[in-house]
Amino acid sequence: MQHSNTRIYRHMVTTARLLCIVGVVWGIVLAICLPSLSYADTQTDIATQNNTQQGVDSTKSNEHGVVVGDNIIDSQNLLGGNLDRVNDAINDVYARTQVTLQLMYIPHFADTSDPEQWATTYIQNTHPAKNTVFMAVASADGNVVVVVSQGSDSWLSNQETVDTLTDAALGPLNQKNPDWAGSAIALSYAIIDQRYPSVGQWIQRHSVAVIAVSIVVLLALIGIVLVLVRYQRQRSVRRQLERRSRSHRANRKE
């Protein structure tokens, strides 16, 4: 019986050690990943600080400053000298995710009562390929709409993703001096982040599950520690009783 109890005790100690290791590793992962900034936010800051950098693309401005291309319509030339950088971002998104990014900058939406429906109808009338993201900006109204073409993959078309993309596009525009190019670039990197989320983003998106697992690990550790402490106390009491019993038998023999 005593041998069996000893084996149980050793198994419990081993389990407790493993759970402690798991708890420490889990804590390190949370400490590293949760405070991290998203890749999109970082890239947006870099883009804003480097407004003089330019790439190369076929989209050009005409003599009136109106930009018209396969993926960009800029009726007010808001992108200006950053046009090539925005085109580079569009090309990068497609190379990494096979998502086509289309942009429209106009003063007002044709239908101000329901801009999202207007943008959805507009993009559908162009018969886009699946996995096309369309961002329409009404510069005079301060309004931004992001919609995804019909038939797109679920990771891109679900409402959570659309909301995340919209928030990314809005960030650089909610400033005293709106960063029109930064908005497009932030959107492009947000698409990449949604396609290939980092560990930190996965934890943030599944925060409920992360908290639940953390609680379970913590409770398991506490439970095993309490059981071990109780078992250790019982062993100590048994040893004291055994020593007293042996001492009592020795005294009787004498």
PDB file of C-alpha atoms in Angstrom:
ATOM      1  CA  MET A   1       0.000   0.000   0.000  1.00  0.00           C
ATOM      2  CA  GLN A   2       2.807   2.348   0.932  1.00  0.00           C
ATOM      3  CA  HIS A   3       4.649   1.508  -2.300  1.00  0.00           C
ATOM      4  CA  SER A   4       1.504   2.295  -4.311  1.00  0.00           C
ATOM      5  CA  ASN A   5       1.078   5.627  -2.555  1.00  0.00           C
ATOM      6  CA  THR A   6       4.701   6.478  -3.291  1.00  0.00           C
ATOM      7  CA  ARG A   7       4.165   5.805  -7.010  1.00  0.00           C
ATOM      8  CA  ILE A   8       1.069   7.988  -7.046  1.00  0.00           C
ATOM      9  CA  TYR A   9       2.998  10.740  -5.330  1.00  0.00           C
ATOM     10  CA  ARG A  10       5.807  10.566  -7.870  1.00  0.00           C
ATOM     11  CA  HIS A  11       3.324  10.695 -10.782  1.00  0.00           C
ATOM     12  CA  MET A  12       1.662  13.729  -9.264  1.00  0.00           C
ATOM     13  CA  VAL A  13       5.005  15.483  -8.817  1.00  0.00           C
ATOM     14  CA  THR A  14       5.894  14.771 -12.450  1.00  0.00           C
ATOM     15  CA  THR A  15       2.517  16.059 -13.624  1.00  0.00           C
ATOM     16  CA  ALA A  16       2.894  19.195 -11.535  1.00  0.00           C
ATOM     17  CA  ARG A  17       6.312  19.862 -13.048  1.00  0.00           C
ATOM     18  CA  LEU A  18       4.959  19.451 -16.572  1.00  0.00           C
ATOM     19  CA  LEU A  19       2.058  21.779 -15.855  1.00  0.00           C
ATOM     20  CA  CYS A  20       4.456  24.340 -14.406  1.00  0.00           C
ATOM     21  CA  ILE A  21       6.529  24.188 -17.594  1.00  0.00           C
ATOM     22  CA  VAL A  22       3.386  24.569 -19.722  1.00  0.00           C
ATOM     23  CA  GLY A  23       2.250  27.492 -17.579  1.00  0.00           C
ATOM     24  CA  VAL A  24       5.608  29.250 -17.868  1.00  0.00           C
ATOM     25  CA  VAL A  25       5.747  28.782 -21.651  1.00  0.00           C
ATOM     26  CA  TRP A  26       2.137  29.957 -22.009  1.00  0.00           C
ATOM     27  CA  GLY A  27       2.898  33.041 -19.910  1.00  0.00           C
ATOM     28  CA  ILE A  28       5.948  33.868 -22.031  1.00  0.00           C
ATOM     29  CA  VAL A  29       3.900  33.577 -25.235  1.00  0.00           C
ATOM     30  CA  LEU A  30       1.217  35.896 -23.862  1.00  0.00           C
ATOM     31  CA  ALA A  31       3.775  38.399 -22.584  1.00  0.00           C
ATOM     32  CA  ILE A  32       5.513  38.567 -25.963  1.00  0.00           C
ATOM     33  CA  CYS A  33       2.514  38.514 -28.279  1.00  0.00           C
ATOM     34  CA  LEU A  34      -0.249  40.506 -26.615  1.00  0.00           C
ATOM     35  CA  PRO A  35       1.542  43.885 -26.439  1.00  0.00           C
ATOM     36  CA  SER A  36       2.822  43.616 -30.004  1.00  0.00           C
ATOM     37  CA  LEU A  37       1.556  46.034 -32.612  1.00  0.00           C
ATOM     38  CA  SER A  38       0.010  44.669 -35.746  1.00  0.00           C
ATOM     39  CA  TYR A  39       2.114  44.544 -38.878  1.00  0.00           C
ATOM     40  CA  ALA A  40      -0.349  46.834 -40.653  1.00  0.00           C
ATOM     41  CA  ASP A  41      -0.026  49.601 -38.055  1.00  0.00           C
ATOM     42  CA  THR A  42       3.750  49.420 -38.198  1.00  0.00           C
ATOM     43  CA  GLN A  43       3.805  49.597 -41.942  1.00  0.00           C
ATOM     44  CA  THR A  44       1.388  52.529 -41.917  1.00  0.00           C
ATOM     45  CA  ASP A  45       3.719  54.504 -39.651  1.00  0.00           C
ATOM     46  CA  ILE A  46       6.654  53.721 -41.910  1.00  0.00           C
ATOM     47  CA  ALA A  47       4.653  54.756 -44.959  1.00  0.00           C
ATOM     48  CA  THR A  48       3.631  58.051 -43.365  1.00  0.00           C
ATOM     49  CA  GLN A  49       7.217  58.907 -42.403  1.00  0.00           C
ATOM     50  CA  ASN A  50       8.558  58.188 -45.886  1.00  0.00           C
ATOM     51  CA  ASN A  51       6.244  60.176 -48.125  1.00  0.00           C
ATOM     52  CA  THR A  52       9.054  60.981 -50.562  1.00  0.00           C
ATOM     53  CA  GLN A  53       9.721  57.348 -51.526  1.00  0.00           C
ATOM     54  CA  GLN A  54       8.302  56.241 -54.871  1.00  0.00           C
ATOM     55  CA  GLY A  55       8.020  53.030 -56.870  1.00  0.00           C
ATOM     56  CA  VAL A  56       7.245  52.319 -60.503  1.00  0.00           C
ATOM     57  CA  ASP A  57       3.895  51.435 -62.086  1.00  0.00           C
ATOM     58  CA  SER A  58       1.979  52.002 -65.312  1.00  0.00           C
ATOM     59  CA  THR A  59      -0.790  54.099 -63.710  1.00  0.00           C
ATOM     60  CA  LYS A  60      -0.237  57.794 -64.526  1.00  0.00           C
ATOM     61  CA  SER A  61      -1.874  61.183 -64.051  1.00  0.00           C
ATOM     62  CA  ASN A  62      -3.240  63.074 -67.033  1.00  0.00           C
ATOM     63  CA  GLU A  63      -2.709  66.782 -67.695  1.00  0.00           C
ATOM     64  CA  HIS A  64      -5.537  67.680 -65.305  1.00  0.00           C
ATOM     65  CA  GLY A  65      -4.070  65.684 -62.424  1.00  0.00           C
ATOM     66  CA  VAL A  66      -6.790  63.021 -62.660  1.00  0.00           C
ATOM     67  CA  VAL A  67      -5.477  59.510 -62.060  1.00  0.00           C
ATOM     68  CA  VAL A  68      -7.241  56.748 -63.953  1.00  0.00           C
ATOM     69  CA  GLY A  69      -5.870  53.226 -64.069  1.00  0.00           C
ATOM     70  CA  ASP A  70      -6.834  49.578 -63.739  1.00  0.00           C
ATOM     71  CA  ASN A  71      -6.929  49.801 -59.951  1.00  0.00           C
ATOM     72  CA  ILE A  72      -7.035  53.519 -59.055  1.00  0.00           C
ATOM     73  CA  ILE A  73      -9.390  56.396 -59.773  1.00  0.00           C
ATOM     74  CA  ASP A  74      -8.235  59.652 -58.169  1.00  0.00           C
ATOM     75  CA  SER A  75     -10.318  62.510 -59.520  1.00  0.00           C
ATOM     76  CA  GLN A  76      -8.656  65.095 -57.249  1.00  0.00           C
ATOM     77  CA  ASN A  77      -5.066  63.883 -57.459  1.00  0.00           C
ATOM     78  CA  LEU A  78      -5.067  63.280 -53.704  1.00  0.00           C
ATOM     79  CA  LEU A  79      -2.299  60.699 -53.982  1.00  0.00           C
ATOM     80  CA  GLY A  80      -0.020  63.150 -55.751  1.00  0.00           C
ATOM     81  CA  GLY A  81       3.617  62.089 -55.596  1.00  0.00           C
ATOM     82  CA  ASN A  82       2.720  58.993 -53.591  1.00  0.00           C
ATOM     83  CA  LEU A  83       0.887  57.355 -56.494  1.00  0.00           C
ATOM     84  CA  ASP A  84       3.741  54.988 -57.283  1.00  0.00           C
ATOM     85  CA  ARG A  85       4.034  53.903 -53.656  1.00  0.00           C
ATOM     86  CA  VAL A  86       0.336  53.072 -53.573  1.00  0.00           C
ATOM     87  CA  ASN A  87       0.695  51.078 -56.785  1.00  0.00           C
ATOM     88  CA  ASP A  88       3.603  49.183 -55.242  1.00  0.00           C
ATOM     89  CA  ALA A  89       1.399  48.310 -52.263  1.00  0.00           C
ATOM     90  CA  ILE A  90      -1.389  47.114 -54.571  1.00  0.00           C
ATOM     91  CA  ASN A  91       1.050  44.907 -56.479  1.00  0.00           C
ATOM     92  CA  ASP A  92       2.538  43.573 -53.238  1.00  0.00           C
ATOM     93  CA  VAL A  93      -0.910  42.614 -51.920  1.00  0.00           C
ATOM     94  CA  TYR A  94      -1.714  40.684 -55.074  1.00  0.00           C
ATOM     95  CA  ALA A  95       1.677  38.944 -55.125  1.00  0.00           C
ATOM     96  CA  ARG A  96       1.271  37.771 -51.529  1.00  0.00           C
ATOM     97  CA  THR A  97      -2.448  37.067 -51.267  1.00  0.00           C
ATOM     98  CA  GLN A  98      -3.893  37.068 -54.810  1.00  0.00           C
ATOM     99  CA  VAL A  99      -6.268  39.822 -53.659  1.00  0.00           C
ATOM    100  CA  THR A 100      -6.961  42.635 -56.109  1.00  0.00           C
ATOM    101  CA  LEU A 101      -7.159  46.039 -54.430  1.00  0.00           C
ATOM    102  CA  GLN A 102      -9.126  48.780 -56.201  1.00  0.00           C
ATOM    103  CA  LEU A 103      -9.244  52.381 -54.981  1.00  0.00           C
ATOM    104  CA  MET A 104     -11.507  55.314 -55.767  1.00  0.00           C
ATOM    105  CA  TYR A 105     -11.021  58.863 -54.495  1.00  0.00           C
ATOM    106  CA  ILE A 106     -13.923  61.232 -55.280  1.00  0.00           C
ATOM    107  CA  PRO A 107     -15.414  64.305 -53.536  1.00  0.00           C
ATOM    108  CA  HIS A 108     -18.866  62.795 -52.858  1.00  0.00           C
ATOM    109  CA  PHE A 109     -20.630  59.459 -53.201  1.00  0.00           C
ATOM    110  CA  ALA A 110     -23.474  59.385 -55.729  1.00  0.00           C
ATOM    111  CA  ASP A 111     -25.737  57.932 -53.021  1.00  0.00           C
ATOM    112  CA  THR A 112     -24.998  59.507 -49.661  1.00  0.00           C
ATOM    113  CA  SER A 113     -27.938  57.771 -47.954  1.00  0.00           C
ATOM    114  CA  ASP A 114     -26.325  54.330 -48.247  1.00  0.00           C
ATOM    115  CA  PRO A 115     -22.658  54.593 -49.276  1.00  0.00           C
ATOM    116  CA  GLU A 116     -21.984  50.894 -48.655  1.00  0.00           C
ATOM    117  CA  GLN A 117     -24.778  49.822 -50.988  1.00  0.00           C
ATOM    118  CA  TRP A 118     -23.601  52.329 -53.589  1.00  0.00           C
ATOM    119  CA  ALA A 119     -20.040  50.959 -53.410  1.00  0.00           C
ATOM    120  CA  THR A 120     -21.307  47.360 -53.569  1.00  0.00           C
ATOM    121  CA  THR A 121     -23.419  48.110 -56.648  1.00  0.00           C
ATOM    122  CA  TYR A 122     -20.574  49.982 -58.293  1.00  0.00           C
ATOM    123  CA  ILE A 123     -18.047  47.189 -57.846  1.00  0.00           C
ATOM    124  CA  GLN A 124     -20.527  44.534 -58.953  1.00  0.00           C
ATOM    125  CA  ASN A 125     -21.200  46.462 -62.168  1.00  0.00           C
ATOM    126  CA  THR A 126     -17.502  46.259 -63.030  1.00  0.00           C
ATOM    127  CA  HIS A 127     -17.691  42.420 -62.863  1.00  0.00           C
ATOM    128  CA  PRO A 128     -14.570  42.027 -60.712  1.00  0.00           C
ATOM    129  CA  ALA A 129     -12.739  38.792 -60.098  1.00  0.00           C
ATOM    130  CA  LYS A 130     -13.255  37.077 -56.777  1.00  0.00           C
ATOM    131  CA  ASN A 131     -11.094  38.302 -53.901  1.00  0.00           C
ATOM    132  CA  THR A 132     -11.344  41.932 -54.984  1.00  0.00           C
ATOM    133  CA  VAL A 133     -11.342  44.602 -52.280  1.00  0.00           C
ATOM    134  CA  PHE A 134     -12.776  47.982 -53.253  1.00  0.00           C
ATOM    135  CA  MET A 135     -12.148  51.096 -51.159  1.00  0.00           C
ATOM    136  CA  ALA A 136     -14.128  54.228 -52.007  1.00  0.00           C
ATOM    137  CA  VAL A 137     -13.223  57.528 -50.360  1.00  0.00           C
ATOM    138  CA  ALA A 138     -15.494  60.595 -50.420  1.00  0.00           C
ATOM    139  CA  SER A 139     -12.883  63.190 -49.479  1.00  0.00           C
ATOM    140  CA  ALA A 140     -15.257  66.121 -49.032  1.00  0.00           C
ATOM    141  CA  ASP A 141     -17.566  64.117 -46.772  1.00  0.00           C
ATOM    142  CA  GLY A 142     -14.874  62.298 -44.818  1.00  0.00           C
ATOM    143  CA  ASN A 143     -16.528  58.997 -45.669  1.00  0.00           C
ATOM    144  CA  VAL A 144     -14.787  55.686 -46.405  1.00  0.00           C
ATOM    145  CA  VAL A 145     -16.344  52.424 -47.560  1.00  0.00           C
ATOM    146  CA  VAL A 146     -14.618  49.070 -47.996  1.00  0.00           C
ATOM    147  CA  VAL A 147     -16.457  46.233 -49.747  1.00  0.00           C
ATOM    148  CA  VAL A 148     -15.444  42.802 -51.021  1.00  0.00           C
ATOM    149  CA  SER A 149     -16.561  41.302 -54.319  1.00  0.00           C
ATOM    150  CA  GLN A 150     -19.082  38.485 -54.387  1.00  0.00           C
ATOM    151  CA  GLY A 151     -17.745  34.934 -54.434  1.00  0.00           C
ATOM    152  CA  SER A 152     -14.597  35.843 -52.519  1.00  0.00           C
ATOM    153  CA  ASP A 153     -12.947  33.445 -50.085  1.00  0.00           C
ATOM    154  CA  SER A 154     -14.527  33.328 -46.634  1.00  0.00           C
ATOM    155  CA  TRP A 155     -11.423  34.634 -44.825  1.00  0.00           C
ATOM    156  CA  LEU A 156     -11.746  37.848 -46.858  1.00  0.00           C
ATOM    157  CA  SER A 157     -15.509  38.278 -47.202  1.00  0.00           C
ATOM    158  CA  ASN A 158     -16.608  37.718 -43.598  1.00  0.00           C
ATOM    159  CA  GLN A 159     -17.851  40.806 -41.782  1.00  0.00           C
ATOM    160  CA  GLU A 160     -15.106  40.722 -39.158  1.00  0.00           C
ATOM    161  CA  THR A 161     -12.453  41.001 -41.852  1.00  0.00           C
ATOM    162  CA  VAL A 162     -14.320  43.791 -43.643  1.00  0.00           C
ATOM    163  CA  ASP A 163     -14.614  45.728 -40.379  1.00  0.00           C
ATOM    164  CA  THR A 164     -10.897  45.263 -39.702  1.00  0.00           C
ATOM    165  CA  LEU A 165      -9.980  46.474 -43.184  1.00  0.00           C
ATOM    166  CA  THR A 166     -12.255  49.494 -42.818  1.00  0.00           C
ATOM    167  CA  ASP A 167     -10.670  50.418 -39.476  1.00  0.00           C
ATOM    168  CA  ALA A 168      -7.195  50.113 -41.020  1.00  0.00           C
ATOM    169  CA  ALA A 169      -8.159  52.418 -43.892  1.00  0.00           C
ATOM    170  CA  LEU A 170      -9.774  54.958 -41.566  1.00  0.00           C
ATOM    171  CA  GLY A 171      -6.786  55.298 -39.235  1.00  0.00           C
ATOM    172  CA  PRO A 172      -4.545  57.521 -41.410  1.00  0.00           C
ATOM    173  CA  LEU A 173      -7.552  59.627 -42.443  1.00  0.00           C
ATOM    174  CA  ASN A 174      -8.597  60.491 -38.884  1.00  0.00           C
ATOM    175  CA  GLN A 175      -5.893  63.114 -38.610  1.00  0.00           C
ATOM    176  CA  LYS A 176      -5.705  66.872 -38.940  1.00  0.00           C
ATOM    177  CA  ASN A 177      -4.099  66.350 -42.346  1.00  0.00           C
ATOM    178  CA  PRO A 178      -5.536  63.122 -43.813  1.00  0.00           C
ATOM    179  CA  ASP A 179      -2.936  60.765 -45.241  1.00  0.00           C
ATOM    180  CA  TRP A 180      -4.666  59.531 -48.395  1.00  0.00           C
ATOM    181  CA  ALA A 181      -1.768  57.357 -49.521  1.00  0.00           C
ATOM    182  CA  GLY A 182      -1.223  56.059 -45.983  1.00  0.00           C
ATOM    183  CA  SER A 183      -4.844  54.920 -45.904  1.00  0.00           C
ATOM    184  CA  ALA A 184      -4.419  52.821 -49.039  1.00  0.00           C
ATOM    185  CA  ILE A 185      -1.130  51.367 -47.825  1.00  0.00           C
ATOM    186  CA  ALA A 186      -2.596  50.577 -44.397  1.00  0.00           C
ATOM    187  CA  LEU A 187      -5.448  48.761 -46.120  1.00  0.00           C
ATOM    188  CA  SER A 188      -3.045  46.758 -48.261  1.00  0.00           C
ATOM    189  CA  TYR A 189      -1.051  45.542 -45.276  1.00  0.00           C
ATOM    190  CA  ALA A 190      -4.214  44.828 -43.319  1.00  0.00           C
ATOM    191  CA  ILE A 191      -5.238  42.459 -46.122  1.00  0.00           C
ATOM    192  CA  ILE A 192      -1.901  40.670 -45.826  1.00  0.00           C
ATOM    193  CA  ASP A 193      -2.300  40.451 -42.049  1.00  0.00           C
ATOM    194  CA  GLN A 194      -5.768  38.934 -42.435  1.00  0.00           C
ATOM    195  CA  ARG A 195      -4.454  36.348 -44.885  1.00  0.00           C
ATOM    196  CA  TYR A 196      -1.424  35.423 -42.793  1.00  0.00           C
ATOM    197  CA  PRO A 197      -2.175  36.433 -39.183  1.00  0.00           C
ATOM    198  CA  SER A 198       0.693  36.537 -36.689  1.00  0.00           C
ATOM    199  CA  VAL A 199       0.700  34.649 -33.405  1.00  0.00           C
ATOM    200  CA  GLY A 200      -0.101  37.836 -31.524  1.00  0.00           C
ATOM    201  CA  GLN A 201      -3.086  38.596 -33.736  1.00  0.00           C
ATOM    202  CA  TRP A 202      -4.368  35.035 -33.400  1.00  0.00           C
ATOM    203  CA  ILE A 203      -4.244  35.375 -29.628  1.00  0.00           C
ATOM    204  CA  GLN A 204      -6.051  38.717 -29.748  1.00  0.00           C
ATOM    205  CA  ARG A 205      -8.770  37.332 -32.034  1.00  0.00           C
ATOM    206  CA  HIS A 206      -9.258  34.297 -29.801  1.00  0.00           C
ATOM    207  CA  SER A 207      -8.907  36.154 -26.515  1.00  0.00           C
ATOM    208  CA  VAL A 208     -11.812  34.267 -24.906  1.00  0.00           C
ATOM    209  CA  ALA A 209     -10.214  30.906 -25.655  1.00  0.00           C
ATOM    210  CA  VAL A 210      -6.817  32.174 -24.493  1.00  0.00           C
ATOM    211  CA  ILE A 211      -8.274  33.352 -21.186  1.00  0.00           C
ATOM    212  CA  ALA A 212     -10.161  30.074 -20.741  1.00  0.00           C
ATOM    213  CA  VAL A 213      -7.038  27.978 -21.358  1.00  0.00           C
ATOM    214  CA  SER A 214      -5.040  30.180 -18.986  1.00  0.00           C
ATOM    215  CA  ILE A 215      -7.649  29.745 -16.258  1.00  0.00           C
ATOM    216  CA  VAL A 216      -7.748  25.971 -16.751  1.00  0.00           C
ATOM    217  CA  VAL A 217      -3.949  25.718 -16.548  1.00  0.00           C
ATOM    218  CA  LEU A 218      -3.893  27.911 -13.443  1.00  0.00           C
ATOM    219  CA  LEU A 219      -6.654  25.949 -11.704  1.00  0.00           C
ATOM    220  CA  ALA A 220      -4.956  22.660 -12.581  1.00  0.00           C
ATOM    221  CA  LEU A 221      -1.701  23.895 -11.090  1.00  0.00           C
ATOM    222  CA  ILE A 222      -3.423  25.129  -7.941  1.00  0.00           C
ATOM    223  CA  GLY A 223      -5.341  21.852  -7.588  1.00  0.00           C
ATOM    224  CA  ILE A 224      -2.250  19.683  -7.942  1.00  0.00           C
ATOM    225  CA  VAL A 225      -0.258  21.856  -5.555  1.00  0.00           C
ATOM    226  CA  LEU A 226      -3.011  21.600  -2.932  1.00  0.00           C
ATOM    227  CA  VAL A 227      -3.232  17.831  -3.370  1.00  0.00           C
ATOM    228  CA  LEU A 228       0.543  17.500  -3.101  1.00  0.00           C
ATOM    229  CA  VAL A 229       0.647  19.633   0.032  1.00  0.00           C
ATOM    230  CA  ARG A 230      -2.140  17.596   1.611  1.00  0.00           C
ATOM    231  CA  TYR A 231      -0.481  14.329   0.606  1.00  0.00           C
ATOM    232  CA  GLN A 232       2.849  15.520   2.002  1.00  0.00           C
ATOM    233  CA  ARG A 233       1.207  16.427   5.308  1.00  0.00           C
ATOM    234  CA  GLN A 234      -0.460  13.027   5.517  1.00  0.00           C
ATOM    235  CA  ARG A 235       2.891  11.314   4.882  1.00  0.00           C
ATOM    236  CA  SER A 236       4.467  13.413   7.607  1.00  0.00           C
ATOM    237  CA  VAL A 237       1.691  12.494  10.062  1.00  0.00           C
ATOM    238  CA  ARG A 238       1.984   8.797   9.189  1.00  0.00           C
ATOM    239  CA  ARG A 239       5.746   8.896   9.715  1.00  0.00           C
ATOM    240  CA  GLN A 240       5.315  10.553  13.101  1.00  0.00           C
ATOM    241  CA  LEU A 241       2.746   7.940  14.121  1.00  0.00           C
ATOM    242  CA  GLU A 242       5.026   5.137  12.932  1.00  0.00           C
ATOM    243  CA  ARG A 243       7.961   6.561  14.898  1.00  0.00           C
ATOM    244  CA  ARG A 244       5.805   6.847  18.014  1.00  0.00           C
ATOM    245  CA  SER A 245       4.526   3.321  17.520  1.00  0.00           C
ATOM    246  CA  ARG A 246       8.052   1.930  17.157  1.00  0.00           C
ATOM    247  CA  SER A 247       9.194   3.898  20.163  1.00  0.00           C
ATOM    248  CA  HIS A 248       6.234   2.629  22.199  1.00  0.00           C
ATOM    249  CA  ARG A 249       6.929  -1.014  21.228  1.00  0.00           C
ATOM    250  CA  ALA A 250      10.592  -0.592  22.108  1.00  0.00           C
ATOM    251  CA  ASN A 251       9.708   0.807  25.511  1.00  0.00           C
ATOM    252  CA  ARG A 252       7.320  -2.115  26.190  1.00  0.00           C
ATOM    253  CA  LYS A 253      10.025  -4.634  25.342  1.00  0.00           C
ATOM    254  CA  GLU A 254      12.357  -2.998  27.786  1.00  0.00           C
TER     255      GLU A 254
END
